[in-house]
XYZ file of C-alpha atoms in Angstrom:
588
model
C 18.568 22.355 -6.901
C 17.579 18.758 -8.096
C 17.827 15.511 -6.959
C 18.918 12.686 -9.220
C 18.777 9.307 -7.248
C 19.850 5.958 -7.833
C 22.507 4.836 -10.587
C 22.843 3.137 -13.811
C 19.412 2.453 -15.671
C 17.592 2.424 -12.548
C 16.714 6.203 -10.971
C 14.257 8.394 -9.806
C 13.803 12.198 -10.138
C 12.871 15.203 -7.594
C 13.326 18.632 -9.110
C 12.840 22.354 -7.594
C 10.417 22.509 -5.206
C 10.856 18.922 -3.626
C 11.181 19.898 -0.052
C 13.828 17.915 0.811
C 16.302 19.131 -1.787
C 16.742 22.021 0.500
C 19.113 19.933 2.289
C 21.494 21.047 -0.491
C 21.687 24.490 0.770
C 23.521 23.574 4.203
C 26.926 23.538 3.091
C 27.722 22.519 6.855
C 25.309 19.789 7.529
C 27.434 16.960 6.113
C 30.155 17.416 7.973
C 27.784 18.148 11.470
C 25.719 14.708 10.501
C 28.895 13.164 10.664
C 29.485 14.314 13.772
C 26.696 13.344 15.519
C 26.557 9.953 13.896
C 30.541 9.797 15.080
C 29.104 10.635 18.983
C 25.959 8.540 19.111
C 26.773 5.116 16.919
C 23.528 3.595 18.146
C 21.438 5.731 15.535
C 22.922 3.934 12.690
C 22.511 0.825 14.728
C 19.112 1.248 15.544
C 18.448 1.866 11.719
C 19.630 -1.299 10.544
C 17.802 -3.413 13.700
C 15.204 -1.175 12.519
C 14.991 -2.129 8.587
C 16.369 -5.410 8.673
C 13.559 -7.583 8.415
C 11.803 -5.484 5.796
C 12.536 -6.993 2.244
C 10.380 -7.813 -1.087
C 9.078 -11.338 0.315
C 7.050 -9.269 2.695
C 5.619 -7.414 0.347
C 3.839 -9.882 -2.004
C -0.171 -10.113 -1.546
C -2.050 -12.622 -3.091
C -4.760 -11.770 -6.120
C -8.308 -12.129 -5.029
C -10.326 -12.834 -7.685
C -13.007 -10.774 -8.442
C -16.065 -12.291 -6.117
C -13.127 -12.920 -3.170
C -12.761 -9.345 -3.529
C -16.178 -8.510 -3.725
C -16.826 -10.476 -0.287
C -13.462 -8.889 1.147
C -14.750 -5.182 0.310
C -18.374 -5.674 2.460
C -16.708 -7.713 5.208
C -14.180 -4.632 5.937
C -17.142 -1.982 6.408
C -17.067 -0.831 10.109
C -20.085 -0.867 11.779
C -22.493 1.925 11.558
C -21.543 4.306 14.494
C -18.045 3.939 13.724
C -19.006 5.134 9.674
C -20.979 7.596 10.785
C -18.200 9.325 12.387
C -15.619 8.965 9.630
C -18.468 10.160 6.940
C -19.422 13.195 8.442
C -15.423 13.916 9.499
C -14.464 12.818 5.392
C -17.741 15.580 4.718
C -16.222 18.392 6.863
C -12.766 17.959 5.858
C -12.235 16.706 3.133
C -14.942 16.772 0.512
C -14.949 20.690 1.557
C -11.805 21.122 0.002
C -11.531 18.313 -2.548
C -15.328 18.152 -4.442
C -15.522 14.830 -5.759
C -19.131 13.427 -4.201
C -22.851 15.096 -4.397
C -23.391 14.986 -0.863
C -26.907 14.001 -0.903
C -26.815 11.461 -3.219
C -23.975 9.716 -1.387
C -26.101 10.245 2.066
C -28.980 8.396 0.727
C -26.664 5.595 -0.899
C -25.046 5.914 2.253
C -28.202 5.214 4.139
C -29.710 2.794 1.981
C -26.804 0.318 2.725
C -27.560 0.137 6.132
C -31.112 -1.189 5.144
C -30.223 -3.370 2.069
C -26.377 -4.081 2.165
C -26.463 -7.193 0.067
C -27.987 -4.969 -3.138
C -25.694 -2.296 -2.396
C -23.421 -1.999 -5.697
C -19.637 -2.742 -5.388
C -18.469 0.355 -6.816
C -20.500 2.219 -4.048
C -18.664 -0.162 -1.363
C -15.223 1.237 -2.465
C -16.580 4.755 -2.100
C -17.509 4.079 1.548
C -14.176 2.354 2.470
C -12.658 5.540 0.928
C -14.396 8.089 2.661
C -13.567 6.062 5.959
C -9.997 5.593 5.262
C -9.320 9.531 4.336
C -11.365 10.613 7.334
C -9.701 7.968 9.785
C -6.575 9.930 9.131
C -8.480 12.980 11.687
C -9.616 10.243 14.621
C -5.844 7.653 15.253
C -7.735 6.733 18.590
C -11.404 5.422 17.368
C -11.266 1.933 17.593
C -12.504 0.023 14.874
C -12.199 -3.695 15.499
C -12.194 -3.995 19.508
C -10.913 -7.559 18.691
C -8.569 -6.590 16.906
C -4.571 -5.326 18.031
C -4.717 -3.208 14.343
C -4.467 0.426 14.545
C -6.490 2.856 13.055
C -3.981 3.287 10.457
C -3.520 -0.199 9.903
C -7.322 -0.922 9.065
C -7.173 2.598 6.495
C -4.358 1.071 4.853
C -6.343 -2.218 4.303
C -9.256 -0.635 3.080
C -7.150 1.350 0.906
C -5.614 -1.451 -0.535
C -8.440 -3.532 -1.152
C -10.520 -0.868 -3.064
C -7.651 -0.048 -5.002
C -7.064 -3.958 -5.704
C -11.107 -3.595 -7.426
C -10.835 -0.090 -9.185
C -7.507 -1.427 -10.650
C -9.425 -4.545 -11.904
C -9.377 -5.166 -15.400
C -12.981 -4.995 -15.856
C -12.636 -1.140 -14.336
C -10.002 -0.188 -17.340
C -9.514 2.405 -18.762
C -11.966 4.449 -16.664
C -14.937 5.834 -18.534
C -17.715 5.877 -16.333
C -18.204 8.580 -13.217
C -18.548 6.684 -10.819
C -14.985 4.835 -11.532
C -13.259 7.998 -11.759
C -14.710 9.288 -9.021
C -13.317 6.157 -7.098
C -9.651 6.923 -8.733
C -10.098 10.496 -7.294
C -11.392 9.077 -4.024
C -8.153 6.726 -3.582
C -5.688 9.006 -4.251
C -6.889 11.591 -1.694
C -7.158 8.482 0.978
C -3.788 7.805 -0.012
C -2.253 11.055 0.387
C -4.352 11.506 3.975
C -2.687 8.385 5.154
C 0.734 8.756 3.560
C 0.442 5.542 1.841
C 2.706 4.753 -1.553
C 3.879 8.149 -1.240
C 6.586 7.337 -4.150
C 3.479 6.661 -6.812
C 1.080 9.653 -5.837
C 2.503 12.029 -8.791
C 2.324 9.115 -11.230
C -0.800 8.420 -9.939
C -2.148 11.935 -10.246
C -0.930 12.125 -13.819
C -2.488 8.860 -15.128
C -5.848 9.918 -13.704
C -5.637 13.125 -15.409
C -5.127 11.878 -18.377
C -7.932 9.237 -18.257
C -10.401 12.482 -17.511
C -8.993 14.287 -20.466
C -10.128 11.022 -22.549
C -13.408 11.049 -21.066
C -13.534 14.364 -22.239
C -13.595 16.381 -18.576
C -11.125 19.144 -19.575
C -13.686 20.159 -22.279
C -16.678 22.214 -22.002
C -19.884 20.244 -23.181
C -21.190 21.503 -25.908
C -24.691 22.976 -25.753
C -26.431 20.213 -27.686
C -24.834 17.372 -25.873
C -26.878 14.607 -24.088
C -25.292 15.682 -21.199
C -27.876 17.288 -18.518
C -27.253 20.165 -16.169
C -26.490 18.529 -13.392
C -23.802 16.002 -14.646
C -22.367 19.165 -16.207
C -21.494 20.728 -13.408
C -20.549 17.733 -11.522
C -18.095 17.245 -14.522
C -16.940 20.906 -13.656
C -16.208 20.275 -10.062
C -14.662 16.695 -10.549
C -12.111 18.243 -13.378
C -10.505 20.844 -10.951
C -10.444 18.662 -7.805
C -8.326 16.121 -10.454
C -6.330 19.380 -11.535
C -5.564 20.370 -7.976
C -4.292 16.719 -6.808
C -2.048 16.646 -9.556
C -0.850 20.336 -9.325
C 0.020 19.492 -5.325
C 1.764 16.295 -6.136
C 3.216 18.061 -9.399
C 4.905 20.381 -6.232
C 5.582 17.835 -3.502
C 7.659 15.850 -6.589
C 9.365 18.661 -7.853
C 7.971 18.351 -11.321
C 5.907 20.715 -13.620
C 2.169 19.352 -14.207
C 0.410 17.408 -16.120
C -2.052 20.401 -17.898
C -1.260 23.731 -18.202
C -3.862 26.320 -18.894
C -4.398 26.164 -22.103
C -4.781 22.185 -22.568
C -8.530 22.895 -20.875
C -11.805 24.993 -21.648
C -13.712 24.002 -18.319
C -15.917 27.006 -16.687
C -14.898 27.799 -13.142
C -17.738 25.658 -11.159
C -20.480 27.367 -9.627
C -20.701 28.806 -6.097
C -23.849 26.709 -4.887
C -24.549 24.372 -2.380
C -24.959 20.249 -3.054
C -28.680 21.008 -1.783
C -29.527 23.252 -4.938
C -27.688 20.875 -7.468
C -29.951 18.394 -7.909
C -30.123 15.563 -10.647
C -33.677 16.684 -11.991
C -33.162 20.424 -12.534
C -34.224 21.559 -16.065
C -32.615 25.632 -15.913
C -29.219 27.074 -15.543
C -28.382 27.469 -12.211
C -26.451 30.872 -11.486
C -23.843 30.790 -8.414
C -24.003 32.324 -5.254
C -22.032 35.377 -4.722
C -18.387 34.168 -3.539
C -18.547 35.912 -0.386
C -21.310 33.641 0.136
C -19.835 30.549 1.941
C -20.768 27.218 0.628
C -19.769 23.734 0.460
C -17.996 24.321 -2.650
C -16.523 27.951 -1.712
C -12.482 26.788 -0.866
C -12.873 25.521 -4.627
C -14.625 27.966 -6.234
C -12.058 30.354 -4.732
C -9.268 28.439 -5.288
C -9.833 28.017 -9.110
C -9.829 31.416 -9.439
C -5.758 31.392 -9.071
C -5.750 28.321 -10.613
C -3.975 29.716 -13.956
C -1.314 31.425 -11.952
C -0.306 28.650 -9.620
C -0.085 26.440 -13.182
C 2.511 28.677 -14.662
C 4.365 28.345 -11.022
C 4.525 25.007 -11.252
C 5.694 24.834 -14.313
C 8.270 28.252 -14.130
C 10.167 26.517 -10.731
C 9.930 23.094 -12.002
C 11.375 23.670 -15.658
C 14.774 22.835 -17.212
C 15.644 26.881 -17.627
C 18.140 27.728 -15.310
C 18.096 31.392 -15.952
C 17.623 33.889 -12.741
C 14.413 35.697 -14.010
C 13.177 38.042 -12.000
C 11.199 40.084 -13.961
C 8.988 36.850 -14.400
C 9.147 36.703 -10.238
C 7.673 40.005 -9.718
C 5.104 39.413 -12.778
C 3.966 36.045 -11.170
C 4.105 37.233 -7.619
C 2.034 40.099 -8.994
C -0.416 37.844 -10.389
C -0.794 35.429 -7.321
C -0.897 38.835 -4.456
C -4.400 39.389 -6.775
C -5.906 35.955 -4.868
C -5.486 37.346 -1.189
C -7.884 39.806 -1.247
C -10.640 37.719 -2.761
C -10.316 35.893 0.306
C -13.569 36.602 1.695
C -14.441 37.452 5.620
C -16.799 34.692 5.586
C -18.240 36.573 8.806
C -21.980 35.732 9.325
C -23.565 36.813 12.328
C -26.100 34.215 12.052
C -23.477 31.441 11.769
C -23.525 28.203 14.329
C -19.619 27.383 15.937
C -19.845 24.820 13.438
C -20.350 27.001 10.865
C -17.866 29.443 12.186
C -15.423 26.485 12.092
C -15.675 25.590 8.502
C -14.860 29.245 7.645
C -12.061 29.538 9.481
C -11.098 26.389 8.194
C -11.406 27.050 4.616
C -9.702 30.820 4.857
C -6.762 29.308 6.699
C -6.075 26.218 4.126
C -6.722 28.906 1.265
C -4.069 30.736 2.985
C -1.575 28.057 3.337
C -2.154 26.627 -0.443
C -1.324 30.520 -2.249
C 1.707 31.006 0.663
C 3.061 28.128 -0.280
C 3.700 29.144 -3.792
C 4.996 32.697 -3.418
C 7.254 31.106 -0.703
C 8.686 28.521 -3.871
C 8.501 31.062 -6.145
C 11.099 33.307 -4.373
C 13.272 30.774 -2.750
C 13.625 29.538 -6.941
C 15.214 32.970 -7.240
C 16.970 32.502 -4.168
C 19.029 29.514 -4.968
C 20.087 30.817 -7.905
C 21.791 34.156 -6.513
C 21.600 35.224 -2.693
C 24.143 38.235 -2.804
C 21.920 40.978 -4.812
C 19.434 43.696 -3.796
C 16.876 41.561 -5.624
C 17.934 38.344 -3.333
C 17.479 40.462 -0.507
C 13.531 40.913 -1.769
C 12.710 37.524 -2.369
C 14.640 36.301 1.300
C 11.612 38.718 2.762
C 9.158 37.591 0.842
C 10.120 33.670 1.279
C 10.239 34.285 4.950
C 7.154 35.711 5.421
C 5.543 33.460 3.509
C 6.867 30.798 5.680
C 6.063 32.523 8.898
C 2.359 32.669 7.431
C 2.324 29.004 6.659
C 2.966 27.754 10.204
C 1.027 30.269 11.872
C -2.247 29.046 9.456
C -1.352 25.672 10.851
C -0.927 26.764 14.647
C -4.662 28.709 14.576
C -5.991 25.388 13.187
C -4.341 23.549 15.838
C -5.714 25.591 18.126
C -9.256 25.559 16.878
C -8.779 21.972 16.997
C -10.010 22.432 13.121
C -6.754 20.081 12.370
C -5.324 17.151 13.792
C -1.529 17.714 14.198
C -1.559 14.809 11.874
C -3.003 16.030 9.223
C -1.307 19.075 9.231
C 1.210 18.549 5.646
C 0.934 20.806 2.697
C 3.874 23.707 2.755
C 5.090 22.807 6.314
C 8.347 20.955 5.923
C 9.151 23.500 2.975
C 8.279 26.293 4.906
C 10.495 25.155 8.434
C 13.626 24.069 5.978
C 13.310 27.924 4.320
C 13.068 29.318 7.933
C 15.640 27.300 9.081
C 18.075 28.786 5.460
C 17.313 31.903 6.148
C 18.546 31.516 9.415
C 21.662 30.002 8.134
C 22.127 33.052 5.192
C 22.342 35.270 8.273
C 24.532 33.802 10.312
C 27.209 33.072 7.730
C 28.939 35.081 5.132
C 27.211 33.843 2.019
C 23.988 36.498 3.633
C 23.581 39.610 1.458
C 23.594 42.935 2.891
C 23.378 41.819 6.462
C 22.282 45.546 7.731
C 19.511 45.346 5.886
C 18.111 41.833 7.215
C 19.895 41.192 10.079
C 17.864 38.787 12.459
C 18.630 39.252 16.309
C 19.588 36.437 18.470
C 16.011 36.537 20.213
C 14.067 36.574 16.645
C 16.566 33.057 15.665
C 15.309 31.716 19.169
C 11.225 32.791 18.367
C 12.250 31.541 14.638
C 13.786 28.211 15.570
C 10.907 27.399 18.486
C 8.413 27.414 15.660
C 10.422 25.026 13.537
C 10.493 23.114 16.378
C 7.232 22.859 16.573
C 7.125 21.541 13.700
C 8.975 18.840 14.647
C 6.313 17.811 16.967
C 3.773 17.527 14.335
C 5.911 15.215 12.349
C 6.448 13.362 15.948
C 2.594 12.966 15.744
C 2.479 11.533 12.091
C 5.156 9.177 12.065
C 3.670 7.635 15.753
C 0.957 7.405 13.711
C 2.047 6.286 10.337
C 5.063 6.251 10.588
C 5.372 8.166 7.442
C 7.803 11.376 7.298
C 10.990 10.221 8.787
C 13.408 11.719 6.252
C 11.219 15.053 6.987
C 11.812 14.503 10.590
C 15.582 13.305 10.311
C 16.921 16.636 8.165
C 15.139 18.848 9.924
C 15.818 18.017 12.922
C 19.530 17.550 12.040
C 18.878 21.151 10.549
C 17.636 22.511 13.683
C 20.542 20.975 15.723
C 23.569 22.432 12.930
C 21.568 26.049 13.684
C 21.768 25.818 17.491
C 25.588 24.493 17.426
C 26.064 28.084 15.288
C 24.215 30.199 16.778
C 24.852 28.980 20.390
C 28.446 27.261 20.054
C 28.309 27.248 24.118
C 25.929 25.276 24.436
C 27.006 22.523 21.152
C 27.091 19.419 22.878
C 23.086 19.875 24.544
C 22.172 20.451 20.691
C 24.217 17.975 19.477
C 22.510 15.467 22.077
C 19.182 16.928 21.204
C 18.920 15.916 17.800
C 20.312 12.603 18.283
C 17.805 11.572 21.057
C 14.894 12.872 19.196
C 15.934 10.451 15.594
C 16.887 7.640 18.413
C 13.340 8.064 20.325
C 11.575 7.398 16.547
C 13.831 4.794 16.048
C 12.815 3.115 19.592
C 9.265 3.490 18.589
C 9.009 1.554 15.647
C 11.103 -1.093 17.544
C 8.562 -1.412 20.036
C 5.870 -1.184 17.349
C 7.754 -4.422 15.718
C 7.965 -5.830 18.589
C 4.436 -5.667 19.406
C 2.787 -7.324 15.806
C 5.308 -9.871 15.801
C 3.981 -10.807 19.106
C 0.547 -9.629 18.692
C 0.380 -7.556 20.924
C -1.702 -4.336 21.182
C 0.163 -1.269 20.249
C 0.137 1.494 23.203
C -3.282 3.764 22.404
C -3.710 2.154 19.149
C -7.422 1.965 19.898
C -8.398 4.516 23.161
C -12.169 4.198 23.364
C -11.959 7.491 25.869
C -10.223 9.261 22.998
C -12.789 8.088 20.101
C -15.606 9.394 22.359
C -14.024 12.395 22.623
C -12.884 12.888 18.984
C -16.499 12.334 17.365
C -17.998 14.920 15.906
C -22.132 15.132 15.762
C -23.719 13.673 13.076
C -25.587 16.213 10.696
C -29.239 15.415 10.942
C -29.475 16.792 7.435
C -27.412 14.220 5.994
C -27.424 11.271 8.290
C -31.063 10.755 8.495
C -32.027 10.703 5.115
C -1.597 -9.845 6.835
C -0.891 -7.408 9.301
C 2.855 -6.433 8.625
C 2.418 -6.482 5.045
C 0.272 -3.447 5.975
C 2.579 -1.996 8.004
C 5.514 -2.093 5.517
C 3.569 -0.438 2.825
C 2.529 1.927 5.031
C 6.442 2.546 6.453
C 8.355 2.284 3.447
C 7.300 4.454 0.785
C 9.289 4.407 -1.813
C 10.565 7.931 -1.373
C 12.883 6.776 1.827
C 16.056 6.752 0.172
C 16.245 9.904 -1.704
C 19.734 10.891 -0.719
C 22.765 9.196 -2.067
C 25.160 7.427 0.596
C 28.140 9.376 -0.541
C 26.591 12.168 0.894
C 26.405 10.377 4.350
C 22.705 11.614 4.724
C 20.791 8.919 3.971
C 19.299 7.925 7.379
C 16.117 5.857 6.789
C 16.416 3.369 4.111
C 14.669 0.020 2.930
């Protein structure tokens, strides 16, 4: 189940466990896309009005030089409530799961700008338009330039594209020193938080593991190296978040990653808070228990399955196209082992806040392991679905699934996650939901007595796929990023109902074709709107960035316009499926 795209000398690649490719195993939605395309002619219409302007002229920027650049970095810092905001959001978030910074170092640099911003070094400037851009991806309605009809997207993308225009600078290559790589690390994660250059993330991801290995990160220092303590295990930490981004994009890609597990040495990095690492310390630190919650606790548990979730990768993702499943049940086996060490994280003591963060690190823990026993089986799956042992892995896929969305919907709920944000397993786990659905209702199922899903567990099973079509709703009215996602499974959905429900065919059949011809309205109006300059509706709310700020944590805080909009819109993932297959939808 691969995806070659393209033709001639000029192609592109998605293997096993690209989400999409799932699309493959709808023998029926061809001919039903037809269909609806035959019925409602203005959604290939719209398309085209849609795309038409968008072409490569657009999409040349001019090179600053380096002191333009330099001038264009500390001019694009928002002011200082707006930063402190988007810091302490990028802190809660994101540097919880992805341990790049040594929070109180960057709070004092942090602070320190605001009192001397014309000594404050460049490379410290990118950091801080990083850490806004990432963490503008949780608040769409604070508005950053009241002046200005930008969204809040629009201004991330800028700053992402101007800090990647300096860390890509000559004089930054190849990357040797921390604080560059550190930058690297910092832009892909605000790329992937804003879906920007989606196309390039895995490339990306690769290169910059690669430039740690020749800095020597995937090796354990050596006792009598001039390296001290602290910069050890800052080394430690910055290795696996590099691991981790390329493992995930490794996944979203379809490809197997760059390391496995035995191209590094690194010790697991210790369970201690960024308060008791600190830059002066002489002894050995020893970790906190991991049932201990830290800052650092969704990595230090995460590495832990690390190993596993390498071979994964690399099993689903590899050129053997035997059915093993004896090497299923071994891995499975192997990843089951990282539920339990889960831990309870339940602290009497603990503030809401507190509370929060555990919640929120248990639940994306949850969501990263589900998401590989769910590709594990369904790579079983596509390979045979008529045995006993098909019948195992269908279970096991769907369950897996199930837990996915139901992580996502407590988060929601919590208001822990923006729908927004909400990205890693979801579109694989709705299309699996949505397969299963199909196995069962047609004869290719196995052993239908055995896993036979009632029409009232199909309409509980498709309303939650459906709601995930509302998060993607969110996203692309935000980014307008995921509109393939949005188009197949929604097209999915639709070819399920007309099944299931043949009564009722021409409601689902106008369903799915007003929801694709809604998006397509939207970015029409959003056209509309910059070529006039006009202000996009809610791009900046100030009710709604009052009421998305989150308080500031004493202990840290005290110490051309359509060009952005294109590269925001067209990733270069958009056309992954070939015309002849009358699927492509959404295409440059």
């Amino acid at each position: 189940m691969t995806h070659l795209e393209g033709q001639g000398n000029f192609t592109k690649f998605y293997g096993y466990s690209y989400p999409l490719n799932l699309y493959q195993q709808f023998t029926d939605l061809r001919p039903y896309i037809i269909k609806i395309k035959t019925q409602y002619p203005s959604i290939n219409a719209l398309r085209d009005e849609v795309y038409a302007p968008f072409n490569d002229k657009h999409r040349r920027r001019r090179i600053l030089k380096d002191d333009e650049l330099e001038n264009t970095l500390r001019q694009l810092i928002p002011t200082k409530p707006i930063m402190d905001v988007l810091v302490q959001t990028y802190i809660d978030r994101y540097e919880i799961t992805h341990r790049v910074l040594h929070i109180p170092t960057f709070i004092a640099k942090y602070n320190g700008y605001w009192t001397d911003r014309p000594s404050t070094p460049v490379c410290f400037l990118v950091q801080m338009l990083l850490v806004a851009a990432t963490a503008a991806s949780y608040h769409p309605g604070i508005c950053i330039d009241a002046f200005s009809h930008k969204t809040t997207h629009d201004h991330a993308v800028k700053w992402v594209e101007a800090a990647e225009a300096w860390v890509s600078s000559q004089s930054n290559q190849p990357p040797r020193s921390w604080d560059i790589l550190v930058s690297h690390s910092l832009l892909l994660i605000a790329k992937r938080a804003n879906f920007i250059k989606e196309g390039s993330l895995w490339t990306s991801s690769g290169t910059l593991v690669r430039w740690a290995m020749a800095a020597g990160y995937h090796r354990e220092v050596v006792s009598a190296a001039r390296i001290p303590l602290f910069c050890r295990e800052m080394r430690r930490r910055l290795w696996a978040t590099i691991v981790e981004l390329d493992l995930q994009a490794s996944i979203e890609r379809g490809m197997s990653p760059s390391v496995r597990i035995e191209d590094f040495n690194v010790k697991p990095p210790l369970n201690v808070d960024d308060e008791n690492l600190e830059e002066s310390m002489q002894d050995s630190l020893a970790g906190m228990p991991i049932t201990t919650l830290t800052n650092i606790s969704f990595q230090a548990l995460l590495y832990r399955s690390l190993p596993v979730r390498l071979r994964i990768c690399a099993f689903i993702n590899g050129c053997c196209e035997e059915a093993d499943f004896d090497k299923v049940l071994e891995l499975e086996e192997e990843l089951r082992q990282a539920f339990p060490d889960i831990p309870t994280f339940n602290n009497p003591q603990a503030d809401p806040r507190q509370h929060q963060t555990a919640t929120y690190i248990k639940s994306m823990l949850g969501i990263v392991l589900h998401q590989y026993m769910l590709l594990l089986h369904f790579h079983f799956l596509v390979q045979t679905t008529s045995s006993s042992k098909a019948l195992i892995c269908r279970r096991a896929r769907l369950e897996a699934s199930m837990k996915i969305l139901d992580y996502y919907q407590r988060l929601l709920n919590d208001e822990a996650l923006p729908e927004q944000a909400c990205r890693t397993g979801l579109v694989l786990a709705a299309l699996n939901i949505c397969h299963e659905i199909d196995l069962n209702n047609g004869s290719q199922g196995c052993d239908q007595s055995t896993i036979t899903i009632f029409p009232e567990i199909s309409t509980f099973l498709i309303a939650n796929v459906e709601k995930v079509l509302e998060i993607l709703e969110k996203r692309i009215s935000l980014t307008f990023n995921g509109l393939n996602e949005y188009y197949i499974v929604s097209m999915t959905v639709g070819l399920l109902k007309f099944k299931l429900w043949p009564e009722s065919s021409a409601k689902s059949g106008k369903e799915a074709a007003e929801r694709v011809i809604k998006l397509c309205t939207l970015l029409q109006t959003r056209q509309t709107a910059i070529r006039q300059e006009q202000p996009f509706p809610d791009a900046c709310d100030d009710s709604e960035s009052c009421g998305n700020q989150l308080s500031i944590d004493a202990n840290y805080m005290g110490s051309d316009i359509m060009t952005d909009l294109i590269s925001s819109m067209l990733p270069q993932d958009l056309d992954f499926i070939n015309d002849n297959l009358d699927l492509t939808f959404f295409h440059a």
